[in-house]
Amino acid sequence: MRLMGGLLTVAAFFLWGTSLAAKQKDSLAVLDAVLALLRELSARLLHRREGLRSIFAAYEDPRLAPYGFLELLKSHDGRDYPSLWTSALALLPLPKEALPPLRTLGSSLGRVSLEAQGEQLALAIALLETVQRELLAGAFQKRKSTVALWTLGGLLAALLLL
């Protein structure tokens, strides 16, 4: 009975570590989806001269759909994109390093000239690509370490309980 309890403890810690590692992986996938959105936004704003409302209404990405990010942007009437952008960002599980460039971009979304908006989009994309490269460099090892540490923690807890 004690052995079964110990095994269940180790399994629970392992599953918790696996869950945390999956969240890290999801965070990187969402960052990639936001980068794709910003690239599309830049292309459609600067080259096709479309409005934000029509761009957000037509844009689809299955990686952003489960969080309600795009639905919130689509349901807006187009008057106050900065506050809407801030609310929508809060729905996404983004890495904390990615938030400052996105908040800076959002504070001027739809409020500045087309040229300035293009420059801010280009800057945000460049900063987010840098963040993405840094996070990807150690992501696999970090996920493995997270699972291993939680499993070892479970093993320690099981040994203490036995």
CSV table of C-alpha atoms in Angstrom, one decimal:
chain,number,residue,atom,x,y,z
A,1,MET,CA,0.0,0.0,0.0
A,2,ARG,CA,2.8,2.4,0.9
A,3,LEU,CA,4.6,1.5,-2.4
A,4,MET,CA,1.4,2.3,-4.3
A,5,GLY,CA,1.2,5.6,-2.6
A,6,GLY,CA,4.8,6.4,-3.4
A,7,LEU,CA,4.3,5.5,-7.1
A,8,LEU,CA,1.2,7.7,-7.3
A,9,THR,CA,3.1,10.6,-5.7
A,10,VAL,CA,5.9,10.2,-8.3
A,11,ALA,CA,3.4,9.9,-11.1
A,12,ALA,CA,1.5,13.0,-9.9
A,13,PHE,CA,4.7,15.1,-9.8
A,14,PHE,CA,5.7,13.8,-13.2
A,15,LEU,CA,2.4,14.7,-14.7
A,16,TRP,CA,2.6,18.2,-13.1
A,17,GLY,CA,6.0,18.7,-14.7
A,18,THR,CA,4.7,17.5,-18.0
A,19,SER,CA,1.9,20.0,-17.8
A,20,LEU,CA,4.2,22.9,-17.1
A,21,ALA,CA,6.4,21.9,-20.0
A,22,ALA,CA,3.4,21.8,-22.3
A,23,LYS,CA,2.5,25.3,-21.2
A,24,GLN,CA,5.9,26.5,-22.1
A,25,LYS,CA,5.5,24.9,-25.6
A,26,ASP,CA,2.1,26.5,-26.0
A,27,SER,CA,3.5,29.8,-25.0
A,28,LEU,CA,6.0,29.6,-27.9
A,29,ALA,CA,3.4,28.6,-30.3
A,30,VAL,CA,1.2,31.5,-29.4
A,31,LEU,CA,4.2,33.9,-29.7
A,32,ASP,CA,4.7,32.5,-33.3
A,33,ALA,CA,1.0,33.1,-34.0
A,34,VAL,CA,1.2,36.7,-32.8
A,35,LEU,CA,4.2,37.2,-35.0
A,36,ALA,CA,2.3,35.9,-38.0
A,37,LEU,CA,-0.6,38.2,-37.1
A,38,LEU,CA,1.7,41.2,-36.9
A,39,ARG,CA,3.3,40.4,-40.3
A,40,GLU,CA,-0.1,40.1,-41.9
A,41,LEU,CA,-1.2,43.3,-40.2
A,42,SER,CA,1.9,45.1,-41.5
A,43,ALA,CA,1.5,43.8,-45.1
A,44,ARG,CA,-2.2,44.6,-45.3
A,45,LEU,CA,-1.9,48.0,-43.6
A,46,LEU,CA,1.1,49.3,-45.6
A,47,HIS,CA,0.6,47.6,-49.0
A,48,ARG,CA,-3.2,47.2,-49.4
A,49,ARG,CA,-4.1,50.2,-47.1
A,50,GLU,CA,-6.9,48.2,-45.4
A,51,GLY,CA,-8.4,49.3,-42.1
A,52,LEU,CA,-7.7,47.6,-38.8
A,53,ARG,CA,-11.3,46.5,-38.4
A,54,SER,CA,-11.4,44.7,-41.8
A,55,ILE,CA,-8.0,43.1,-41.2
A,56,PHE,CA,-9.0,41.7,-37.8
A,57,ALA,CA,-12.4,40.6,-39.1
A,58,ALA,CA,-10.8,38.5,-41.9
A,59,TYR,CA,-7.8,37.1,-40.0
A,60,GLU,CA,-7.9,33.5,-38.8
A,61,ASP,CA,-5.4,31.5,-36.8
A,62,PRO,CA,-6.2,28.2,-35.1
A,63,ARG,CA,-3.4,28.8,-32.5
A,64,LEU,CA,-5.1,32.0,-31.3
A,65,ALA,CA,-8.7,30.8,-31.5
A,66,PRO,CA,-8.9,28.9,-28.2
A,67,TYR,CA,-8.0,32.0,-26.2
A,68,GLY,CA,-10.6,34.4,-27.6
A,69,PHE,CA,-8.0,36.9,-28.7
A,70,LEU,CA,-9.2,37.3,-32.3
A,71,GLU,CA,-12.8,37.1,-31.3
A,72,LEU,CA,-12.4,40.1,-29.0
A,73,LEU,CA,-10.6,42.1,-31.7
A,74,LYS,CA,-13.3,41.1,-34.3
A,75,SER,CA,-16.2,42.1,-32.1
A,76,HIS,CA,-14.9,45.6,-31.6
A,77,ASP,CA,-16.4,48.6,-33.4
A,78,GLY,CA,-12.9,50.1,-34.1
A,79,ARG,CA,-12.9,53.2,-31.9
A,80,ASP,CA,-10.5,52.3,-29.1
A,81,TYR,CA,-8.0,49.7,-30.2
A,82,PRO,CA,-5.3,50.4,-27.6
A,83,SER,CA,-7.5,49.4,-24.7
A,84,LEU,CA,-9.0,46.5,-26.6
A,85,TRP,CA,-5.5,45.3,-27.6
A,86,THR,CA,-4.4,45.4,-23.9
A,87,SER,CA,-7.5,43.4,-22.9
A,88,ALA,CA,-6.9,40.9,-25.7
A,89,LEU,CA,-3.2,40.4,-24.8
A,90,ALA,CA,-4.3,39.4,-21.3
A,91,LEU,CA,-6.1,36.4,-22.8
A,92,LEU,CA,-2.9,35.0,-24.3
A,93,PRO,CA,-0.3,32.8,-22.6
A,94,LEU,CA,2.6,34.8,-23.9
A,95,PRO,CA,6.1,34.7,-22.4
A,96,LYS,CA,6.7,37.8,-20.1
A,97,GLU,CA,9.6,38.9,-22.3
A,98,ALA,CA,7.2,39.4,-25.3
A,99,LEU,CA,4.7,41.6,-23.5
A,100,PRO,CA,6.6,45.0,-23.5
A,101,PRO,CA,6.9,45.3,-27.3
A,102,LEU,CA,3.3,44.2,-27.8
A,103,ARG,CA,2.0,46.7,-25.2
A,104,THR,CA,4.0,49.5,-26.8
A,105,LEU,CA,2.5,48.6,-30.2
A,106,GLY,CA,-1.0,48.4,-28.8
A,107,SER,CA,-0.8,51.8,-27.2
A,108,SER,CA,-0.7,53.4,-30.6
A,109,LEU,CA,-2.7,51.0,-32.6
A,110,GLY,CA,-5.0,52.9,-34.9
A,111,ARG,CA,-3.9,56.3,-33.4
A,112,VAL,CA,-0.9,57.2,-35.4
A,113,SER,CA,-0.2,57.8,-39.1
A,114,LEU,CA,0.2,54.9,-41.4
A,115,GLU,CA,3.9,55.4,-41.8
A,116,ALA,CA,4.4,55.6,-38.0
A,117,GLN,CA,2.2,52.5,-37.5
A,118,GLY,CA,4.3,50.6,-40.1
A,119,GLU,CA,7.5,51.6,-38.3
A,120,GLN,CA,6.1,50.5,-34.9
A,121,LEU,CA,4.9,47.2,-36.4
A,122,ALA,CA,8.4,46.6,-37.9
A,123,LEU,CA,10.0,47.4,-34.5
A,124,ALA,CA,7.6,45.1,-32.6
A,125,ILE,CA,8.2,42.3,-35.1
A,126,ALA,CA,12.0,42.6,-34.8
A,127,LEU,CA,11.9,42.7,-31.0
A,128,LEU,CA,9.5,39.7,-30.9
A,129,GLU,CA,11.7,37.7,-33.3
A,130,THR,CA,14.7,38.3,-31.0
A,131,VAL,CA,12.7,37.2,-28.0
A,132,GLN,CA,11.5,34.1,-30.0
A,133,ARG,CA,15.1,33.1,-31.0
A,134,GLU,CA,16.3,33.4,-27.4
A,135,LEU,CA,13.4,31.4,-26.0
A,136,LEU,CA,13.7,28.7,-28.7
A,137,ALA,CA,17.4,28.3,-28.0
A,138,GLY,CA,16.9,26.8,-24.6
A,139,ALA,CA,13.2,25.7,-24.9
A,140,PHE,CA,13.7,22.0,-25.4
A,141,GLN,CA,16.3,21.7,-22.6
A,142,LYS,CA,14.2,23.7,-20.3
A,143,ARG,CA,11.1,21.5,-20.9
A,144,LYS,CA,13.2,18.4,-20.3
A,145,SER,CA,14.7,19.9,-17.1
A,146,THR,CA,11.2,20.9,-15.8
A,147,VAL,CA,9.9,17.4,-16.2
A,148,ALA,CA,13.0,15.8,-14.7
A,149,LEU,CA,13.0,18.2,-11.7
A,150,TRP,CA,9.3,17.7,-10.9
A,151,THR,CA,9.8,13.9,-11.2
A,152,LEU,CA,12.8,14.0,-8.9
A,153,GLY,CA,10.8,16.1,-6.5
A,154,GLY,CA,8.0,13.5,-6.5
A,155,LEU,CA,10.5,10.8,-5.9
A,156,LEU,CA,11.9,12.8,-2.9
A,157,ALA,CA,8.4,13.4,-1.5
A,158,ALA,CA,7.6,9.7,-1.9
A,159,LEU,CA,10.8,8.7,-0.1
A,160,LEU,CA,10.0,11.1,2.7
A,161,LEU,CA,6.5,9.7,3.0
A,162,LEU,CA,7.7,6.1,3.0
